XYZ file of N, CA and C in Angstrom:
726
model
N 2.802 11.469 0.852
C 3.445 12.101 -0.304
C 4.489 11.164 -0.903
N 5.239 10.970 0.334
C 6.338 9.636 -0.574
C 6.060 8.322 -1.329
N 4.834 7.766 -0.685
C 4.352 6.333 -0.493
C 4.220 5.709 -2.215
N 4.566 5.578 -2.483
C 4.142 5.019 -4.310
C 4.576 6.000 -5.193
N 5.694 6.437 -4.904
C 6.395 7.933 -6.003
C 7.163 6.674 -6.930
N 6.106 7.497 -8.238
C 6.474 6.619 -9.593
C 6.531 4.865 -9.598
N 5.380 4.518 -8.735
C 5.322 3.031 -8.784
C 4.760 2.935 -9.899
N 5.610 1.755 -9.804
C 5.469 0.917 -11.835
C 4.556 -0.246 -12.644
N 3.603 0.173 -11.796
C 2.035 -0.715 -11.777
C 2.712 -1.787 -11.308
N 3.277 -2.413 -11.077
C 3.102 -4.471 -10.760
C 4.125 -4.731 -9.484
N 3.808 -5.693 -8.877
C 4.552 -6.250 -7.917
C 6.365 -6.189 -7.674
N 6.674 -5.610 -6.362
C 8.300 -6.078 -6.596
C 8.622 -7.405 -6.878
N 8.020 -8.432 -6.629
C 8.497 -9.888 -7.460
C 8.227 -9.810 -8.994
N 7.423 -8.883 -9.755
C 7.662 -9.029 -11.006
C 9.115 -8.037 -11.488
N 9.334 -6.697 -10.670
C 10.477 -6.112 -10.631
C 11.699 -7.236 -10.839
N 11.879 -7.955 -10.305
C 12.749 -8.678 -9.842
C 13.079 -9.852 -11.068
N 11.521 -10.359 -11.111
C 11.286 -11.067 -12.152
C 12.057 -10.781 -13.430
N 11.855 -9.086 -13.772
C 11.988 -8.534 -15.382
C 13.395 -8.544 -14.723
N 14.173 -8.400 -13.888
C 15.670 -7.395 -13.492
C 15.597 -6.208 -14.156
N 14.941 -5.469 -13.461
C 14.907 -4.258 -14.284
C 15.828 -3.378 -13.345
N 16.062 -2.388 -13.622
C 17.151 -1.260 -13.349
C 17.213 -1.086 -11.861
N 15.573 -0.891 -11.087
C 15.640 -0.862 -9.817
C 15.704 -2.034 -9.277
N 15.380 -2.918 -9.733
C 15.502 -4.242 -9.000
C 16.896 -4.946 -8.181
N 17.676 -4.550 -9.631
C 19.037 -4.867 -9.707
C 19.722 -4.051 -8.682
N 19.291 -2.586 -8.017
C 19.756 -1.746 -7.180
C 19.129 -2.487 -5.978
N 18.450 -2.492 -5.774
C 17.047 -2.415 -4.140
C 17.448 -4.204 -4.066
N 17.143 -4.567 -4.590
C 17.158 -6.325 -4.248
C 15.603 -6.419 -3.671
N 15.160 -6.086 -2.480
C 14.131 -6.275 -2.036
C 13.190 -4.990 -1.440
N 12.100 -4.549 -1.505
C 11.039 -3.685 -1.027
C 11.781 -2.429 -1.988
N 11.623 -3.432 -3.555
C 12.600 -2.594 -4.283
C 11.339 -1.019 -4.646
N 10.129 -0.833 -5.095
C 8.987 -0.234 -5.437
C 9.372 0.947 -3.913
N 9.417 0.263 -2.444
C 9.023 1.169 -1.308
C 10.780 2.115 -1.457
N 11.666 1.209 -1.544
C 13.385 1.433 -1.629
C 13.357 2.980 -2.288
N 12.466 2.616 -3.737
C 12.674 3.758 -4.633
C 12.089 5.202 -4.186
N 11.117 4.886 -3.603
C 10.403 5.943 -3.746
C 11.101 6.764 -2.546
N 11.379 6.306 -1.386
C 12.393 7.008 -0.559
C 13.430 7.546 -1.135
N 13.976 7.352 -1.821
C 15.470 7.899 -3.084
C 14.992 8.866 -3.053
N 13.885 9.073 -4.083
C 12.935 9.505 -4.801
C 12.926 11.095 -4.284
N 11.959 10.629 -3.393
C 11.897 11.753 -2.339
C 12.640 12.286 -1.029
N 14.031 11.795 -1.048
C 14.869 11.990 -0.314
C 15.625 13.110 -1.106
N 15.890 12.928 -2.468
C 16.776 13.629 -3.332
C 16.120 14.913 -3.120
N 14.601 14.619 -3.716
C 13.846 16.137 -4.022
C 13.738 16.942 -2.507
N 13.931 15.989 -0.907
C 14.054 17.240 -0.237
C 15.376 17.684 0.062
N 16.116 17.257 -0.149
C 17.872 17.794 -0.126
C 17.974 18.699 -1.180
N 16.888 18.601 -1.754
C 17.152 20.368 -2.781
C 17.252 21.375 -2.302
N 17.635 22.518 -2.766
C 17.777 23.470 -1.884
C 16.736 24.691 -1.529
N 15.527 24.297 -2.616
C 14.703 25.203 -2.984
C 13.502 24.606 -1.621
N 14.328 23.406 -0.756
C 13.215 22.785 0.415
C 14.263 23.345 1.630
N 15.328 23.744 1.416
C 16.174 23.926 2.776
C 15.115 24.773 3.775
N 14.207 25.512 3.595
C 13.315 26.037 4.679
C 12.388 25.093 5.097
N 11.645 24.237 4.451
C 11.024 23.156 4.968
C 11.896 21.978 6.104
N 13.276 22.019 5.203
C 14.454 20.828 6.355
C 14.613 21.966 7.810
N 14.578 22.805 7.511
C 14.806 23.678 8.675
C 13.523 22.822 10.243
N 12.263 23.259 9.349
C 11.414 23.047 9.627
C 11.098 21.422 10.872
N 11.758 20.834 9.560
C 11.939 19.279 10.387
C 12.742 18.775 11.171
N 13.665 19.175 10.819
C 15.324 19.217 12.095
C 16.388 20.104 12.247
N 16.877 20.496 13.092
C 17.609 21.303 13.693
C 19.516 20.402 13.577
N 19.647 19.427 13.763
C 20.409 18.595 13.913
C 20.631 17.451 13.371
N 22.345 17.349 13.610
C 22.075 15.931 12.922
C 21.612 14.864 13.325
N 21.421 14.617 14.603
C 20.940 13.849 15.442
C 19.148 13.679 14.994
N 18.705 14.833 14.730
C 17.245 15.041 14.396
C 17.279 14.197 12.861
N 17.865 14.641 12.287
C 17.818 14.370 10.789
C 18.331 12.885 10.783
N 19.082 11.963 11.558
C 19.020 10.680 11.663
C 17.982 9.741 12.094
N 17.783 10.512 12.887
C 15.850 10.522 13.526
C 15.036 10.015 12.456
N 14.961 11.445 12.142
C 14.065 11.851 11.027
C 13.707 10.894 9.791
N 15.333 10.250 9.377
C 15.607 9.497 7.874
C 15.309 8.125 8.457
N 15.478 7.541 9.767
C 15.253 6.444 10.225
C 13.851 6.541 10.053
N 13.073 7.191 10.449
C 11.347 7.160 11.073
C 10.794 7.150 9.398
N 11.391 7.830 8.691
C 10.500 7.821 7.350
C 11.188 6.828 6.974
N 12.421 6.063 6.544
C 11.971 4.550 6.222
C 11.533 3.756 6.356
N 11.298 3.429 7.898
C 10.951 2.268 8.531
C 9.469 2.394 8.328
N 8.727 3.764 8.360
C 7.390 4.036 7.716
C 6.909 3.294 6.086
N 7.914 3.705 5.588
C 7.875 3.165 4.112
C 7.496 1.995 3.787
N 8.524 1.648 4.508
C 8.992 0.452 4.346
C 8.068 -0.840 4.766
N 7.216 -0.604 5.658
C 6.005 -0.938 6.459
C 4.726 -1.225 5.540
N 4.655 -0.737 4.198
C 4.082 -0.972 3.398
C 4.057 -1.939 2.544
N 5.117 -2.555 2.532
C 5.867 -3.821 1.922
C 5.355 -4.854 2.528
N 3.918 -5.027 2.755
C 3.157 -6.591 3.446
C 3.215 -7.982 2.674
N 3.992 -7.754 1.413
C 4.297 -9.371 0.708
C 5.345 -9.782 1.825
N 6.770 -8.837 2.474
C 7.578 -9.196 2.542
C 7.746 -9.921 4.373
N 7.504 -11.067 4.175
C 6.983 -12.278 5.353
C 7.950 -11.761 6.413
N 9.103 -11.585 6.517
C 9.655 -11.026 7.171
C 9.810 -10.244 8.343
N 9.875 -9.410 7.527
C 9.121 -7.770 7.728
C 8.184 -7.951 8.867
N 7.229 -8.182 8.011
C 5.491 -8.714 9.255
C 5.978 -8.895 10.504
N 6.942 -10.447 10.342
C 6.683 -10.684 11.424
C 7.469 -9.551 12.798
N 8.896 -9.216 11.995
C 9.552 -8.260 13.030
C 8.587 -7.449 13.176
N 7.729 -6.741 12.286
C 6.697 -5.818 12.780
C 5.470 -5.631 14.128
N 4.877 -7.476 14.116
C 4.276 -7.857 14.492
C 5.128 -7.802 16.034
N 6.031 -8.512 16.292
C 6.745 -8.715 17.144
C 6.888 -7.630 18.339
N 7.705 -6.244 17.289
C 7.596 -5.107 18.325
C 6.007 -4.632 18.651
N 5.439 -4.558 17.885
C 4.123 -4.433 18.081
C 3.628 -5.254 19.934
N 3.607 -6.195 19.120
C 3.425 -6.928 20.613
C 4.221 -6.774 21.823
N 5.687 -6.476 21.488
C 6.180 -5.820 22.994
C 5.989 -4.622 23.492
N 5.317 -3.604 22.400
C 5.210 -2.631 22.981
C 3.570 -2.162 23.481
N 2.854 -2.584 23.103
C 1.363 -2.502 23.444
C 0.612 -3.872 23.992
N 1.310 -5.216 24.297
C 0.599 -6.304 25.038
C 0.610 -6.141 26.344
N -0.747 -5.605 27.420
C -0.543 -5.775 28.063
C -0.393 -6.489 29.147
N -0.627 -7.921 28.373
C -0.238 -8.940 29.357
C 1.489 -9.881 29.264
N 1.718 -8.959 28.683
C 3.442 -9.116 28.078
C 3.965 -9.154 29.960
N 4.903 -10.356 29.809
C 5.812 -10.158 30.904
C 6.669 -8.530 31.625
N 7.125 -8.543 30.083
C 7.855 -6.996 30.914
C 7.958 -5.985 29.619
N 7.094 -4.699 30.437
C 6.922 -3.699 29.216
C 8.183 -2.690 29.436
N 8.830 -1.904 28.790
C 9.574 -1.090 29.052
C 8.912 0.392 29.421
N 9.435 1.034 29.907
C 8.598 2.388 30.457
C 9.716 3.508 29.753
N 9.542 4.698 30.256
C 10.508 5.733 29.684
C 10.370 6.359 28.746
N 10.885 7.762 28.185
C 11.444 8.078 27.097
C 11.224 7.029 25.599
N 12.336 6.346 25.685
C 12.637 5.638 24.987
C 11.481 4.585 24.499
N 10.678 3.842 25.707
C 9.290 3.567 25.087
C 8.428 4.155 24.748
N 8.354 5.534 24.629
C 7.789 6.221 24.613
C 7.759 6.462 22.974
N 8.998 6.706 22.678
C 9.720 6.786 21.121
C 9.384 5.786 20.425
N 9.386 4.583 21.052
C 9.400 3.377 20.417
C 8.315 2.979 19.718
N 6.850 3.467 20.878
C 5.683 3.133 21.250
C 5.168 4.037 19.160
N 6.058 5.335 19.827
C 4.858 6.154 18.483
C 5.604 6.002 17.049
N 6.799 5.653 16.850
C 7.013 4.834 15.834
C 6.565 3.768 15.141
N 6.181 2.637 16.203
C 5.463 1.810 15.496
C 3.814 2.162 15.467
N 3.407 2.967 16.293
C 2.163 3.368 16.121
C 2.198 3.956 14.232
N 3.438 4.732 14.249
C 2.996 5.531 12.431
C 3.452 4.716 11.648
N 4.184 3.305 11.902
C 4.426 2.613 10.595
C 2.507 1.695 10.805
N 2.522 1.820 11.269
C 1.226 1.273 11.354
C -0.122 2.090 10.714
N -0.028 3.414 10.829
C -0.514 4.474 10.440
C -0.338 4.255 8.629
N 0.639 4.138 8.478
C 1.028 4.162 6.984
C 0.526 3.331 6.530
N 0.609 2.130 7.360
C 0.233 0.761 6.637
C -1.567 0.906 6.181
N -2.512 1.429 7.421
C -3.547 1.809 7.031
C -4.265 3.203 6.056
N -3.187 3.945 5.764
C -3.412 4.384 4.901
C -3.232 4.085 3.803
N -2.148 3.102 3.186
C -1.950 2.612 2.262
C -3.502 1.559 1.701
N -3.645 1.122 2.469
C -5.413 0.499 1.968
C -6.540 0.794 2.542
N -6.435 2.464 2.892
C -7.647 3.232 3.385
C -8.605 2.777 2.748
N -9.044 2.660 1.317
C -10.059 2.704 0.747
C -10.905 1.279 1.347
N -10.528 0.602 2.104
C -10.894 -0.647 2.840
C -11.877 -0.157 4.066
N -11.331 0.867 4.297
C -11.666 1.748 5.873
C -12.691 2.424 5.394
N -12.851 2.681 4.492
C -14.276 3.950 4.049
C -15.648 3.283 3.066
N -15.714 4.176 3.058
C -17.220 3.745 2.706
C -17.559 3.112 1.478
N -18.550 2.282 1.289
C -18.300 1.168 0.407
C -18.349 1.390 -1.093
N -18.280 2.757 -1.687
C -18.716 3.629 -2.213
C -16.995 3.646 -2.726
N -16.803 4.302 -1.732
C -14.645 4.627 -2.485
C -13.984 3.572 -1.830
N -14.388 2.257 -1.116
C -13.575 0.819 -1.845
C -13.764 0.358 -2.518
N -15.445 0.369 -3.331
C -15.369 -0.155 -4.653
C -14.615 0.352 -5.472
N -14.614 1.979 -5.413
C -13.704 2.776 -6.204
C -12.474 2.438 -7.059
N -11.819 2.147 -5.577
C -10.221 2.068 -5.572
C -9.875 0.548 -5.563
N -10.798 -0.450 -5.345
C -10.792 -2.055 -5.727
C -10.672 -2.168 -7.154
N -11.823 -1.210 -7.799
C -12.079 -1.484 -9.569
C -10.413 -0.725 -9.866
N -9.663 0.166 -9.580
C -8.841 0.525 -10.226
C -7.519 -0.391 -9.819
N -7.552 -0.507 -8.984
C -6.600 -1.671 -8.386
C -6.331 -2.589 -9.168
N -7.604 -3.451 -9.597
C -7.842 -4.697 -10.181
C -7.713 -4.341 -11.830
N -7.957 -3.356 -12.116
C -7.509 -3.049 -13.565
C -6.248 -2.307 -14.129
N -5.358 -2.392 -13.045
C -3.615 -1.885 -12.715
C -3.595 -3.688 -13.113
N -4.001 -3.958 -11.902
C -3.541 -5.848 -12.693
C -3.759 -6.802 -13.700
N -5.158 -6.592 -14.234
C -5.687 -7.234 -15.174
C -4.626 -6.847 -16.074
N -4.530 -5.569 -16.203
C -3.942 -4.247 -17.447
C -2.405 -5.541 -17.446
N -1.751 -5.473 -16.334
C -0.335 -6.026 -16.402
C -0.412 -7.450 -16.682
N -1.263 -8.110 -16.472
C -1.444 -9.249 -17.078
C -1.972 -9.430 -18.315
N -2.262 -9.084 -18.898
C -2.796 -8.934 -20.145
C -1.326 -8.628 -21.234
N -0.568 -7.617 -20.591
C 0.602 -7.270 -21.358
C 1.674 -8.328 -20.796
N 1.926 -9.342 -20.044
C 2.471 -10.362 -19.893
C 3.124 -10.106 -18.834
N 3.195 -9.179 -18.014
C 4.082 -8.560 -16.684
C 2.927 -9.577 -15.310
N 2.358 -10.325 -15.423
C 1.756 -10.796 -14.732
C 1.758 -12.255 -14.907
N 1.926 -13.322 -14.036
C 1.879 -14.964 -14.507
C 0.727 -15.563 -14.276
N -0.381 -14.701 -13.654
C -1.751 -15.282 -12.834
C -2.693 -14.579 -14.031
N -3.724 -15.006 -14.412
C -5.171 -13.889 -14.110
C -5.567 -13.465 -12.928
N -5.485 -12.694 -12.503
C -5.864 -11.811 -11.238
C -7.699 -12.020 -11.176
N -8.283 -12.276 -12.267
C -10.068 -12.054 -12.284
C -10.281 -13.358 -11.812
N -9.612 -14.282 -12.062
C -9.935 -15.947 -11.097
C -10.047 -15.650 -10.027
N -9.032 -15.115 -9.210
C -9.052 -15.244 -7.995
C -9.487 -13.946 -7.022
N -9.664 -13.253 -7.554
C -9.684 -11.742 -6.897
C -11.259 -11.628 -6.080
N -12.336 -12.089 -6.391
C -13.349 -12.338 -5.541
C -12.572 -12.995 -3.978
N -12.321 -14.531 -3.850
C -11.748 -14.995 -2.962
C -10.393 -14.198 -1.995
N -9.488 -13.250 -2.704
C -8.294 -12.790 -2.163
C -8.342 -11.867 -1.656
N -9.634 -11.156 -1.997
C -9.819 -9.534 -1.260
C -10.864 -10.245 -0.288
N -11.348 -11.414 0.247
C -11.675 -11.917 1.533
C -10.732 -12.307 2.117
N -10.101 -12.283 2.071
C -8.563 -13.070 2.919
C -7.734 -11.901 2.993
N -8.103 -10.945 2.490
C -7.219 -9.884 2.669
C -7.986 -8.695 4.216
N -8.639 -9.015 3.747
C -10.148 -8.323 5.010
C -9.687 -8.974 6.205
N -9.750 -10.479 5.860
C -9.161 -11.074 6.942
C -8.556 -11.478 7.968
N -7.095 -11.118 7.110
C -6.215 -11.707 7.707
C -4.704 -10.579 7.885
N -5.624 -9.207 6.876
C -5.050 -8.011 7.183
C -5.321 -6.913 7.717
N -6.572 -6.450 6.799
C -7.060 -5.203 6.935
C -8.204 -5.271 8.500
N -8.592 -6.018 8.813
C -9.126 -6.249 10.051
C -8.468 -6.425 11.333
N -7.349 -6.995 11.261
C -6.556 -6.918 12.179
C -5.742 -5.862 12.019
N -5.596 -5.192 11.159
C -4.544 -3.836 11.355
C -5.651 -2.744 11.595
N -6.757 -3.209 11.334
C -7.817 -1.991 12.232
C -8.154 -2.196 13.538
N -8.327 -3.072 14.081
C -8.198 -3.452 15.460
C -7.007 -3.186 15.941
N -5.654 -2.997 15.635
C -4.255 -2.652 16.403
C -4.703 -1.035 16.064
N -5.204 -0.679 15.584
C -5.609 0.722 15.660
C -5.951 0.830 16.696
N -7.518 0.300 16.696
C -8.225 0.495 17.801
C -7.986 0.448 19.292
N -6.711 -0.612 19.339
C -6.247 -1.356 20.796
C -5.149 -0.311 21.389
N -4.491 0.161 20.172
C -3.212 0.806 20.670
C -3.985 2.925 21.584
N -4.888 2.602 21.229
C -5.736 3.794 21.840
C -5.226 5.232 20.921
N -4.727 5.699 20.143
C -4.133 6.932 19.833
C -5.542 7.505 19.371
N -6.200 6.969 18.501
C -6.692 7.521 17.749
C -8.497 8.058 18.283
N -8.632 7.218 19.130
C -10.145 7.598 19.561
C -10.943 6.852 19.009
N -12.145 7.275 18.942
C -13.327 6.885 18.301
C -13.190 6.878 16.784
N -12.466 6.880 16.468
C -12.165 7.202 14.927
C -11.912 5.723 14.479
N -11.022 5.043 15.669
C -10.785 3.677 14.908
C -11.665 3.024 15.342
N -12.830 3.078 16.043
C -14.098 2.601 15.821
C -14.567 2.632 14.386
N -14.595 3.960 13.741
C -14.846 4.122 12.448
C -14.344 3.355 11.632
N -13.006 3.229 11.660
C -12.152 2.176 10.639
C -12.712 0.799 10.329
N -12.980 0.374 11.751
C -13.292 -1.030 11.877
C -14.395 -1.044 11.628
N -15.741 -0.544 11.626
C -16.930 -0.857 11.267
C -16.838 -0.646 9.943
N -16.297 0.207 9.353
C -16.238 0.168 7.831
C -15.362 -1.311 7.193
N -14.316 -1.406 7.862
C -13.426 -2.347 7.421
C -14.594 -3.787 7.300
N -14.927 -4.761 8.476
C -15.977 -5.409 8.247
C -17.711 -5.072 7.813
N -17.815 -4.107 7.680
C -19.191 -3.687 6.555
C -18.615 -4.233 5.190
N -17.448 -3.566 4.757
C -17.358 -3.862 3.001
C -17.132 -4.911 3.040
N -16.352 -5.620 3.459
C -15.772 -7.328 3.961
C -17.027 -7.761 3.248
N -18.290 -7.859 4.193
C -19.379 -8.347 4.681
C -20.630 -8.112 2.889
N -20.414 -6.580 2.357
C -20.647 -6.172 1.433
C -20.085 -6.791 0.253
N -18.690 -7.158 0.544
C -17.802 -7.912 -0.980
C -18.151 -9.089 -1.107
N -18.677 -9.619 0.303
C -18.742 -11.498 0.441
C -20.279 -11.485 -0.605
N -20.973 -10.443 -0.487
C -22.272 -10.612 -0.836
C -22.419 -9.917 -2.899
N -21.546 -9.001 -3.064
C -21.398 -7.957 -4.552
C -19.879 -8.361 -5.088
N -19.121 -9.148 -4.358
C -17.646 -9.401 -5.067
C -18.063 -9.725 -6.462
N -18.505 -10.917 -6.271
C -18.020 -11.984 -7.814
C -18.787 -11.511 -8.486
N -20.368 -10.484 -8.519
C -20.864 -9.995 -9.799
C -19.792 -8.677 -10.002
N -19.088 -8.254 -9.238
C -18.769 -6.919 -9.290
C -17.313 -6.887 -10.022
N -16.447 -8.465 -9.816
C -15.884 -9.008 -10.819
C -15.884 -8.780 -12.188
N -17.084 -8.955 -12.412
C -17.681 -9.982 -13.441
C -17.729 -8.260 -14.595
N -18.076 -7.510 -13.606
C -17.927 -5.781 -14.281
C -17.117 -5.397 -14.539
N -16.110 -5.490 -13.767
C -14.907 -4.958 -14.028
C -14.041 -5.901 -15.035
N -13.905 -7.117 -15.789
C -14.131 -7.712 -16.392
C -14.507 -6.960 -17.837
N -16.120 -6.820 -17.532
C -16.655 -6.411 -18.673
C -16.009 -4.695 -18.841
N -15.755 -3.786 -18.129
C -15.529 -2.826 -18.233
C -14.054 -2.838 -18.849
N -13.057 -3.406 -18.620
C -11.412 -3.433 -19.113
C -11.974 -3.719 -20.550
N -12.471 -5.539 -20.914
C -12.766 -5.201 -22.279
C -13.463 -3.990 -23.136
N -14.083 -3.416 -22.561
C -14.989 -2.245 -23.178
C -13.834 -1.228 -23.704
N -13.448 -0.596 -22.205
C -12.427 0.485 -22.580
C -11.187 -0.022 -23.351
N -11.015 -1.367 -23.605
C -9.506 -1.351 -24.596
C -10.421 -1.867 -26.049
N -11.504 -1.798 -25.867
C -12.155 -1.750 -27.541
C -12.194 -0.433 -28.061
N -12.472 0.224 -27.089
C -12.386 2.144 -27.402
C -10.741 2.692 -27.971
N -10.090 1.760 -26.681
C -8.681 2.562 -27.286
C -8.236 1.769 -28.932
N -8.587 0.532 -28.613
C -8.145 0.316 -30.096
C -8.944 0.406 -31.390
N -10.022 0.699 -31.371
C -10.729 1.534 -32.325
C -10.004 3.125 -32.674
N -9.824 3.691 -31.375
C -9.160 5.290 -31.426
C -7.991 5.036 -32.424
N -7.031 3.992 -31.575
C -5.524 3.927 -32.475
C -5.655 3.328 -33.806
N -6.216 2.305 -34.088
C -6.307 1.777 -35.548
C -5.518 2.750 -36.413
N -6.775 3.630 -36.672
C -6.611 4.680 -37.728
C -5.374 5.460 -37.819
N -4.871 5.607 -36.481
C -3.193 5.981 -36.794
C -2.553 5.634 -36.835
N -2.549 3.986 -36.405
C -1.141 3.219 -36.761
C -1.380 3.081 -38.632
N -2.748 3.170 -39.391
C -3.090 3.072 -41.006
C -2.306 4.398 -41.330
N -2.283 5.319 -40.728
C -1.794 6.200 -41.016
C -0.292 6.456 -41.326
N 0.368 6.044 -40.424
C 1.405 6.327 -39.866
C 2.436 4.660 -40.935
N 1.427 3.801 -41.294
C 2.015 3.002 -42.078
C 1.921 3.682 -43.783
N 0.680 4.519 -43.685
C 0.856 5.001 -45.256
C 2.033 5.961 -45.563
C-alpha cells in the first residue's frame, strides 16, 4: 500500500537532478522517503485510530512498528549502492550457514524476519519478473513507456530504447535471480519460491530470445498512442487560440 504513493514517474537522481521540492527535503531514497510521510500522516489520522489500535498497543510497539516499515521501504531503493551492500551484509550474517558465528535467540529471531520482509518487499516491488511471462511483458511495456514518456519530455538524459533490451538482462541477473534464490535459501516461504525462481529465469531466458523485437513494439506503440493524443488535442489548442 505504501510502496510508490504518488511516485513521480522518473528516478530519484533525476529528483535531485530538477531540485525539486522533495529532493531538497529527502536528499536521498528521496521517491521511498516520501511515500512513508505520505502514509505515515494518513495513518495518524484519526479516522485509522482503530486500525493503530490494531497494530500496537505501545510505544515500544509503535517504534517497532515505524522502524520495520521503513527499513521495508526503504529496501526498495536498489540504485542506492550502499544500502545493498549493508543489506547484503546482514543478510549474510543472518542466514549463512557456514558463517563463523550465527547469533541464536529472540533477538535473531527478530532480526532474522525483518530482513526476511525487507526482502519480501524488494520482491514484490518487481513481482512482475516472478510471474508469468504474460504480466512481465505487461508491466515491462509500461515500465519502459513511464521512461521513454520522461525522456522524450527531457526529465531523462539517456534513451532508455538503446539500451533496455541489454539492461533488463543484467537486471535478471544480477538482481532479480539472486533475490529469488535468497527467497528460496532463507526457507520461509516453501515451494512457492520454487515458483519465483522458475518463473524469474523462464522470462530471463524468454526476453534473451523476444526482448529486442518486443522493443522494437513498444517503440512503435508510444509513437502510435502520442499520434492519437495529438491529433485529439490539435483541435483544442485551434480552439482555445480562436
Amino acid at each position: 500500500i505504501i510502496h510508490d504513493v504518488d511516485h513521480p514517474g522518473v528516478p530519484n537522481a533525476q529528483l535531485v537532478k530538477e531540485k525539486s521540492r522533495c529532493a531538497q527535503i529527502y536528499k536521498k531514497s528521496v521517491a521511498e522517503q516520501k511515500s512513508v510521510d505520505i502514509a505515515w500522516d494518513m495513518l495518524m489520522e484519526d479516522r485509522y485510530a482503530e486500525l493503530r489500535a490494531c497494530i500496537y498497543q505501545t510505544e515500544e510497539d509503535l517504534r517497532r512498528f515505524r522502524q520495520l516499515l521503513v527499513n521495508a521501504v526503504m529496501a526498495t531503493d536498489i540504485v542506492d549502492k550502499e544500502l545493498q551492500e549493508l543489506r547484503k551484509a546482514r543478510w549474510e550474517t543472518a542466514f549463512d550457514s557456514t558463517a563463523e558465528t550465527q547469533d541464536e535467540g529472540v533477538e535473531s529471531e527478530d532480526r532474522k524476519a525483518t530482513i526476511v520482509i525487507e526482502h519480501l518487499i524488494q520482491a514484490s516491488d518487481v513481482a512482475h519478473t516472478m510471474q508469468h511471462w504474460y504480466i512481465y511483458k505487461k508491466w515491462n511495456e509500461r515500465f519502459f513507456m513511464e521512461c521513454y514518456r520522461a525522456y522524450r519530455e527531457g526529465r531523462a538524459d539517456f534513451d532508455p530504447s538503446t539500451n533496455w533490451y541489454k539492461a533488463e538482462i543484467g537486471f535478471f541477473d544480477h538482481y532479480v535471480i539472486p533475490l529469488a534464490r535468497k527467497l528460496q535459501s532463507c526457507g520461509v516461504f516453501g515451494v512457492s519460491s520454487d515458483e519465483y525462481l522458475n518463473y524469474a529465469t523462464a522470462n530471463r531466458d524468454e526476453w534473451v530470445r523476444e526482448g529486442e523485437a518486443l522493443v522494437q513494439q513498444f517503440l512503435a506503440m508510444f509513437k502510435e498512442d502520442n499520434a492519437l493524443l495529438t491529433a485529439r488535442l490539435d483541435p483544442l489548442i485551434v480552439n482555445l487560440k480562436e
